Amino acid sequence: MFFKPFVPLILVLHFMGAACQSTKKAINWFPCTQNGSLPLTCGTLRVPLDYTNTAFNATLELQLVKVNAVRQPSKGSILFNPGGPGEGGRELIAGAYAHALLAATGGIYDIIGFDPRGTSNTIPFSCYTDTITRAIATLKYSLFLNSSDTAIGQSWAAMTALGQSCFENARDVGELIGTGFVARDMMQIVDALDEDGLLRYWGFSYGTALGVTVAAMFPDRIDKVVLDGCINPHDYYAGIDVEQATGSDAAFDGFFTGCVAHPGTCNLAQDADTAEELKARFYNLLYTLKYQPFVAGSDALTQIFDYNAVKSAVSNAIYNPTLWPMLATGLHGLLTENITAVLALVPFVKSRQTLPTIYPNYGPESLLGIRAGDVSLRSNSLTYLSPLLQQFYTKSQLFGDYLPIPALAYAQWPFKAKGSYTGDFHVKTKNPILFVGSEVDPITPLVSARNASAGFEGSVVLQHCGYGHTSLAQPSVCTAKAIRAYFVNGTLPAPGTKCEPSVDLFSDRTIDQAFAPIANYSKRALQDDDNKALMSAMAQLNARIPRHTLPF
């Protein structure tokens, strides 16, 4: 690994004297290992550990990575957040995705990734002392509240125990990893870059909640901000985001409709004549598996397919249409009892037993630590939450027993993030924001983009008419061009603009085949209005943007 090693948080806390406080902080940049043809630069920046306690001068060392603009001189820097929360930003930039980000933004900006608080080495948030303890605790979780008659009570109790464990093991940092502090960290980075003092930013999923927060807190310092896969900020901070389930069932309906329309690439179409029949067969199968799981092999961790396993496979794959053919193969295998075909579901299954292998280092608690600290929902009564659970059940057949689980933890969470944004989201920013909403997004629906945009004067919602989570899931040349034009010259699409996807559902042509992507994003490729380069860029980013929005 090419990153400079960093010591744990407790060893990077420094106390600033008066002389340091009066001196503008700078980023300590140093070269990293090359990323293909792109040289990377790593950096560190000290920021206040606690912005609410001016008497406490401890600092936190943020870790950054930068890839320079293809065209020089650079017009500035774009900060990037892939979502989560819980995802660090450095690994994505440092991996094979720097080329894609440069192509998608015109190649005229430096791209900077950083690890927000609670992620990677930046105040890692862990509620357990070791993976064995985590594995034992994880067995108490119910992944879906309708998986049994006792799942709700069991989940409530498990969240009670989780909160207690987090308080015991993370009490020193539990109040320091909220979105409000991360927003302030971002502006510290902007200041230290010593450019024009304005924020340029591209955020996905949770990154949109971070984006609207920093825009509301620092409206006069916003240059170009793109928010894709939008969370309703009002519901997010309240902890009652029922709206997020708005498009879940429509996305799953699209899976069945697309399958029936493309029987040559969707063998699940053999199992029924219409999309409605396929959907009915699936839910009948799911009910059966609740009481009679299907055994596809001797490995109990991955090859026993019960209600939880199959529904988690569907819930994970539905985010990304490129995964739908494999999902269809697995479901066809269950309906026909074809063990070989069933095993196609294994990559999508997230079970209680496999969680410790999915999160081997610091567990899934970072996502919950950030979100739960942000939200205001608190109660010591499961009965109090019953109406909220019912709203989720009514909203979505697919996700109705999946999405409310975090609320059980929010209600009992032992920490409230310091420095939380408490204002409204009715703001005029220095420059208008571009919101991107997918027409059939299973987790961040188009209505949330519109509701978020409604409070930001002059902002525009670009309607991406595709399936999946964020506009990257079913890419569009039209959408990609609109985003690039906004970053390059500040041009917003006209209100009401709709962009159709450039790749069909269950298409027998991959994006690579359809657009013959350019492997090397040279200056010439970036200067050309090259659809193939853009589509390849979006496809690469789609492969990396995190899909999981729940901590379990």
PDB file of C-alpha atoms in Angstrom, residues 82-244:
ATOM      1  CA  PRO A  82     -18.516   8.517  -2.433  1.00  0.00           C
ATOM      2  CA  GLY A  83     -21.219   8.175   0.247  1.00  0.00           C
ATOM      3  CA  GLY A  84     -21.878   5.700   3.004  1.00  0.00           C
ATOM      4  CA  PRO A  85     -21.434   7.232   5.445  1.00  0.00           C
ATOM      5  CA  GLY A  86     -18.423   5.233   6.480  1.00  0.00           C
ATOM      6  CA  GLU A  87     -16.604   5.269   3.147  1.00  0.00           C
ATOM      7  CA  GLY A  88     -13.229   6.953   3.019  1.00  0.00           C
ATOM      8  CA  GLY A  89     -12.464   9.109   0.003  1.00  0.00           C
ATOM      9  CA  ARG A  90      -8.766   8.377  -0.437  1.00  0.00           C
ATOM     10  CA  GLU A  91      -8.982   4.777  -1.594  1.00  0.00           C
ATOM     11  CA  LEU A  92     -11.297   5.632  -4.475  1.00  0.00           C
ATOM     12  CA  ILE A  93      -9.048   8.391  -5.765  1.00  0.00           C
ATOM     13  CA  ALA A  94      -5.950   6.266  -5.260  1.00  0.00           C
ATOM     14  CA  GLY A  95      -7.455   3.260  -7.013  1.00  0.00           C
ATOM     15  CA  ALA A  96      -8.348   2.931 -10.643  1.00  0.00           C
ATOM     16  CA  TYR A  97     -10.947   5.698 -10.495  1.00  0.00           C
ATOM     17  CA  ALA A  98      -8.825   8.839 -10.676  1.00  0.00           C
ATOM     18  CA  HIS A  99      -8.904   8.617 -14.481  1.00  0.00           C
ATOM     19  CA  ALA A 100     -12.685   8.372 -14.412  1.00  0.00           C
ATOM     20  CA  LEU A 101     -13.117  11.372 -12.117  1.00  0.00           C
ATOM     21  CA  LEU A 102     -10.814  13.456 -14.281  1.00  0.00           C
ATOM     22  CA  ALA A 103     -12.712  12.504 -17.410  1.00  0.00           C
ATOM     23  CA  ALA A 104     -16.115  13.137 -15.822  1.00  0.00           C
ATOM     24  CA  THR A 105     -15.126  16.618 -14.616  1.00  0.00           C
ATOM     25  CA  GLY A 106     -13.329  17.802 -17.737  1.00  0.00           C
ATOM     26  CA  GLY A 107      -9.747  17.250 -16.638  1.00  0.00           C
ATOM     27  CA  ILE A 108      -9.298  20.880 -15.606  1.00  0.00           C
ATOM     28  CA  TYR A 109      -9.463  20.402 -11.818  1.00  0.00           C
ATOM     29  CA  ASP A 110      -7.349  18.590  -9.291  1.00  0.00           C
ATOM     30  CA  ILE A 111      -9.396  15.839  -7.624  1.00  0.00           C
ATOM     31  CA  ILE A 112      -9.043  15.445  -3.864  1.00  0.00           C
ATOM     32  CA  GLY A 113     -10.273  12.613  -1.695  1.00  0.00           C
ATOM     33  CA  PHE A 114     -10.167  12.633   2.072  1.00  0.00           C
ATOM     34  CA  ASP A 115     -11.239  10.257   4.805  1.00  0.00           C
ATOM     35  CA  PRO A 116     -14.019  11.924   6.826  1.00  0.00           C
ATOM     36  CA  ARG A 117     -14.273  11.484  10.568  1.00  0.00           C
ATOM     37  CA  GLY A 118     -15.354   8.016  11.577  1.00  0.00           C
ATOM     38  CA  THR A 119     -13.842   6.393   8.484  1.00  0.00           C
ATOM     39  CA  SER A 120     -10.558   4.651   7.749  1.00  0.00           C
ATOM     40  CA  ASN A 121      -7.864   6.067  10.046  1.00  0.00           C
ATOM     41  CA  THR A 122      -9.684   9.346  10.753  1.00  0.00           C
ATOM     42  CA  ILE A 123     -11.120   8.673  14.202  1.00  0.00           C
ATOM     43  CA  PRO A 124     -12.175   5.109  13.332  1.00  0.00           C
ATOM     44  CA  PHE A 125     -15.409   4.320  15.116  1.00  0.00           C
ATOM     45  CA  SER A 126     -15.594   0.795  16.500  1.00  0.00           C
ATOM     46  CA  CYS A 127     -17.928  -0.565  19.155  1.00  0.00           C
ATOM     47  CA  TYR A 128     -16.086  -3.844  19.734  1.00  0.00           C
ATOM     48  CA  THR A 129     -12.582  -4.679  20.859  1.00  0.00           C
ATOM     49  CA  ASP A 130     -12.084  -7.571  18.428  1.00  0.00           C
ATOM     50  CA  THR A 131     -13.710  -9.362  15.520  1.00  0.00           C
ATOM     51  CA  ILE A 132     -14.766 -12.359  17.590  1.00  0.00           C
ATOM     52  CA  THR A 133     -16.802 -10.204  19.956  1.00  0.00           C
ATOM     53  CA  ARG A 134     -18.313  -8.437  16.962  1.00  0.00           C
ATOM     54  CA  ALA A 135     -19.197 -11.746  15.325  1.00  0.00           C
ATOM     55  CA  ILE A 136     -20.981 -12.991  18.442  1.00  0.00           C
ATOM     56  CA  ALA A 137     -22.895  -9.717  18.809  1.00  0.00           C
ATOM     57  CA  THR A 138     -23.831  -9.745  15.132  1.00  0.00           C
ATOM     58  CA  LEU A 139     -25.670 -13.043  15.567  1.00  0.00           C
ATOM     59  CA  LYS A 140     -28.303 -11.147  17.538  1.00  0.00           C
ATOM     60  CA  TYR A 141     -29.231  -8.920  14.606  1.00  0.00           C
ATOM     61  CA  SER A 142     -32.278  -9.484  12.425  1.00  0.00           C
ATOM     62  CA  LEU A 143     -31.587  -8.191   8.936  1.00  0.00           C
ATOM     63  CA  PHE A 144     -35.290  -7.846   8.145  1.00  0.00           C
ATOM     64  CA  LEU A 145     -38.051  -7.101  10.616  1.00  0.00           C
ATOM     65  CA  ASN A 146     -40.527  -9.443   8.941  1.00  0.00           C
ATOM     66  CA  SER A 147     -38.146 -12.397   8.954  1.00  0.00           C
ATOM     67  CA  SER A 148     -39.890 -13.820  12.035  1.00  0.00           C
ATOM     68  CA  ASP A 149     -42.561 -12.995  14.598  1.00  0.00           C
ATOM     69  CA  THR A 150     -39.861 -12.042  17.106  1.00  0.00           C
ATOM     70  CA  ALA A 151     -37.538 -10.086  14.802  1.00  0.00           C
ATOM     71  CA  ILE A 152     -38.697  -6.617  15.861  1.00  0.00           C
ATOM     72  CA  GLY A 153     -38.209  -7.234  19.563  1.00  0.00           C
ATOM     73  CA  GLN A 154     -34.959  -9.058  18.942  1.00  0.00           C
ATOM     74  CA  SER A 155     -33.667  -6.169  16.833  1.00  0.00           C
ATOM     75  CA  TRP A 156     -34.671  -3.602  19.445  1.00  0.00           C
ATOM     76  CA  ALA A 157     -32.786  -5.545  22.117  1.00  0.00           C
ATOM     77  CA  ALA A 158     -29.773  -5.983  19.834  1.00  0.00           C
ATOM     78  CA  MET A 159     -29.681  -2.238  19.208  1.00  0.00           C
ATOM     79  CA  THR A 160     -29.879  -1.623  22.948  1.00  0.00           C
ATOM     80  CA  ALA A 161     -26.837  -3.845  23.445  1.00  0.00           C
ATOM     81  CA  LEU A 162     -25.041  -2.235  20.514  1.00  0.00           C
ATOM     82  CA  GLY A 163     -25.567   1.232  21.951  1.00  0.00           C
ATOM     83  CA  GLN A 164     -24.188   0.118  25.280  1.00  0.00           C
ATOM     84  CA  SER A 165     -21.158  -1.468  23.624  1.00  0.00           C
ATOM     85  CA  CYS A 166     -20.513   1.670  21.582  1.00  0.00           C
ATOM     86  CA  PHE A 167     -20.671   3.809  24.703  1.00  0.00           C
ATOM     87  CA  GLU A 168     -18.218   1.542  26.494  1.00  0.00           C
ATOM     88  CA  ASN A 169     -15.709   1.343  23.654  1.00  0.00           C
ATOM     89  CA  ALA A 170     -16.098   4.596  21.709  1.00  0.00           C
ATOM     90  CA  ARG A 171     -17.180   7.191  24.251  1.00  0.00           C
ATOM     91  CA  ASP A 172     -14.110   9.337  23.596  1.00  0.00           C
ATOM     92  CA  VAL A 173     -14.967   9.852  19.932  1.00  0.00           C
ATOM     93  CA  GLY A 174     -18.717   9.262  19.648  1.00  0.00           C
ATOM     94  CA  GLU A 175     -19.559  12.985  19.700  1.00  0.00           C
ATOM     95  CA  LEU A 176     -16.784  14.023  17.303  1.00  0.00           C
ATOM     96  CA  ILE A 177     -17.657  12.305  14.015  1.00  0.00           C
ATOM     97  CA  GLY A 178     -20.885  14.038  12.974  1.00  0.00           C
ATOM     98  CA  THR A 179     -21.623  15.625   9.608  1.00  0.00           C
ATOM     99  CA  GLY A 180     -21.429  19.149  11.013  1.00  0.00           C
ATOM    100  CA  PHE A 181     -17.790  18.682  11.981  1.00  0.00           C
ATOM    101  CA  VAL A 182     -16.993  17.038   8.625  1.00  0.00           C
ATOM    102  CA  ALA A 183     -18.476  20.069   6.855  1.00  0.00           C
ATOM    103  CA  ARG A 184     -16.148  22.309   8.852  1.00  0.00           C
ATOM    104  CA  ASP A 185     -13.228  20.023   8.031  1.00  0.00           C
ATOM    105  CA  MET A 186     -14.020  20.449   4.335  1.00  0.00           C
ATOM    106  CA  MET A 187     -13.808  24.214   4.619  1.00  0.00           C
ATOM    107  CA  GLN A 188     -10.523  23.862   6.483  1.00  0.00           C
ATOM    108  CA  ILE A 189      -9.257  21.949   3.445  1.00  0.00           C
ATOM    109  CA  VAL A 190     -10.572  24.668   1.115  1.00  0.00           C
ATOM    110  CA  ASP A 191      -8.780  27.336   3.148  1.00  0.00           C
ATOM    111  CA  ALA A 192      -5.534  25.374   3.265  1.00  0.00           C
ATOM    112  CA  LEU A 193      -5.575  24.846  -0.515  1.00  0.00           C
ATOM    113  CA  ASP A 194      -5.217  28.626  -0.825  1.00  0.00           C
ATOM    114  CA  GLU A 195      -7.094  28.805  -4.146  1.00  0.00           C
ATOM    115  CA  ASP A 196     -10.128  31.077  -4.395  1.00  0.00           C
ATOM    116  CA  GLY A 197     -11.672  30.179  -1.048  1.00  0.00           C
ATOM    117  CA  LEU A 198     -14.657  28.470  -2.696  1.00  0.00           C
ATOM    118  CA  LEU A 199     -15.821  24.866  -2.407  1.00  0.00           C
ATOM    119  CA  ARG A 200     -16.121  22.588  -5.411  1.00  0.00           C
ATOM    120  CA  TYR A 201     -17.583  19.236  -4.513  1.00  0.00           C
ATOM    121  CA  TRP A 202     -19.161  16.074  -5.922  1.00  0.00           C
ATOM    122  CA  GLY A 203     -21.077  13.879  -3.508  1.00  0.00           C
ATOM    123  CA  PHE A 204     -23.124  10.712  -3.872  1.00  0.00           C
ATOM    124  CA  SER A 205     -25.812   9.264  -1.587  1.00  0.00           C
ATOM    125  CA  TYR A 206     -24.867  10.224   2.003  1.00  0.00           C
ATOM    126  CA  GLY A 207     -22.411  12.603   0.333  1.00  0.00           C
ATOM    127  CA  THR A 208     -25.464  14.651  -0.671  1.00  0.00           C
ATOM    128  CA  ALA A 209     -26.481  15.062   2.981  1.00  0.00           C
ATOM    129  CA  LEU A 210     -22.953  16.248   3.653  1.00  0.00           C
ATOM    130  CA  GLY A 211     -23.149  18.516   0.607  1.00  0.00           C
ATOM    131  CA  VAL A 212     -26.370  20.295   1.553  1.00  0.00           C
ATOM    132  CA  THR A 213     -25.082  20.654   5.108  1.00  0.00           C
ATOM    133  CA  VAL A 214     -21.863  22.382   4.090  1.00  0.00           C
ATOM    134  CA  ALA A 215     -23.780  24.523   1.580  1.00  0.00           C
ATOM    135  CA  ALA A 216     -26.267  25.618   4.248  1.00  0.00           C
ATOM    136  CA  MET A 217     -23.495  26.348   6.740  1.00  0.00           C
ATOM    137  CA  PHE A 218     -21.244  28.202   4.269  1.00  0.00           C
ATOM    138  CA  PRO A 219     -23.547  29.503   1.478  1.00  0.00           C
ATOM    139  CA  ASP A 220     -21.223  32.345   0.486  1.00  0.00           C
ATOM    140  CA  ARG A 221     -18.379  29.938  -0.204  1.00  0.00           C
ATOM    141  CA  ILE A 222     -20.047  27.601  -2.692  1.00  0.00           C
ATOM    142  CA  ASP A 223     -18.738  27.422  -6.241  1.00  0.00           C
ATOM    143  CA  LYS A 224     -19.774  24.238  -8.074  1.00  0.00           C
ATOM    144  CA  VAL A 225     -21.481  21.449  -6.136  1.00  0.00           C
ATOM    145  CA  VAL A 226     -23.018  18.317  -7.703  1.00  0.00           C
ATOM    146  CA  LEU A 227     -25.202  16.128  -5.491  1.00  0.00           C
ATOM    147  CA  ASP A 228     -26.252  12.793  -7.006  1.00  0.00           C
ATOM    148  CA  GLY A 229     -28.556  10.266  -5.302  1.00  0.00           C
ATOM    149  CA  CYS A 230     -30.070  12.799  -2.944  1.00  0.00           C
ATOM    150  CA  ILE A 231     -31.167  12.294   0.626  1.00  0.00           C
ATOM    151  CA  ASN A 232     -33.933  14.535   1.948  1.00  0.00           C
ATOM    152  CA  PRO A 233     -31.975  16.564   4.538  1.00  0.00           C
ATOM    153  CA  HIS A 234     -35.025  17.326   6.678  1.00  0.00           C
ATOM    154  CA  ASP A 235     -35.877  13.645   7.065  1.00  0.00           C
ATOM    155  CA  TYR A 236     -32.236  12.669   7.433  1.00  0.00           C
ATOM    156  CA  TYR A 237     -31.656  14.845  10.465  1.00  0.00           C
ATOM    157  CA  ALA A 238     -34.998  13.888  11.964  1.00  0.00           C
ATOM    158  CA  GLY A 239     -34.099  10.189  11.651  1.00  0.00           C
ATOM    159  CA  ILE A 240     -37.454   9.325  10.074  1.00  0.00           C
ATOM    160  CA  ASP A 241     -36.640   9.103   6.380  1.00  0.00           C
ATOM    161  CA  VAL A 242     -39.651   7.159   5.133  1.00  0.00           C
ATOM    162  CA  GLU A 243     -39.375   9.069   1.855  1.00  0.00           C
ATOM    163  CA  GLN A 244     -36.272   7.090   0.926  1.00  0.00           C
TER     164      GLN A 244
END
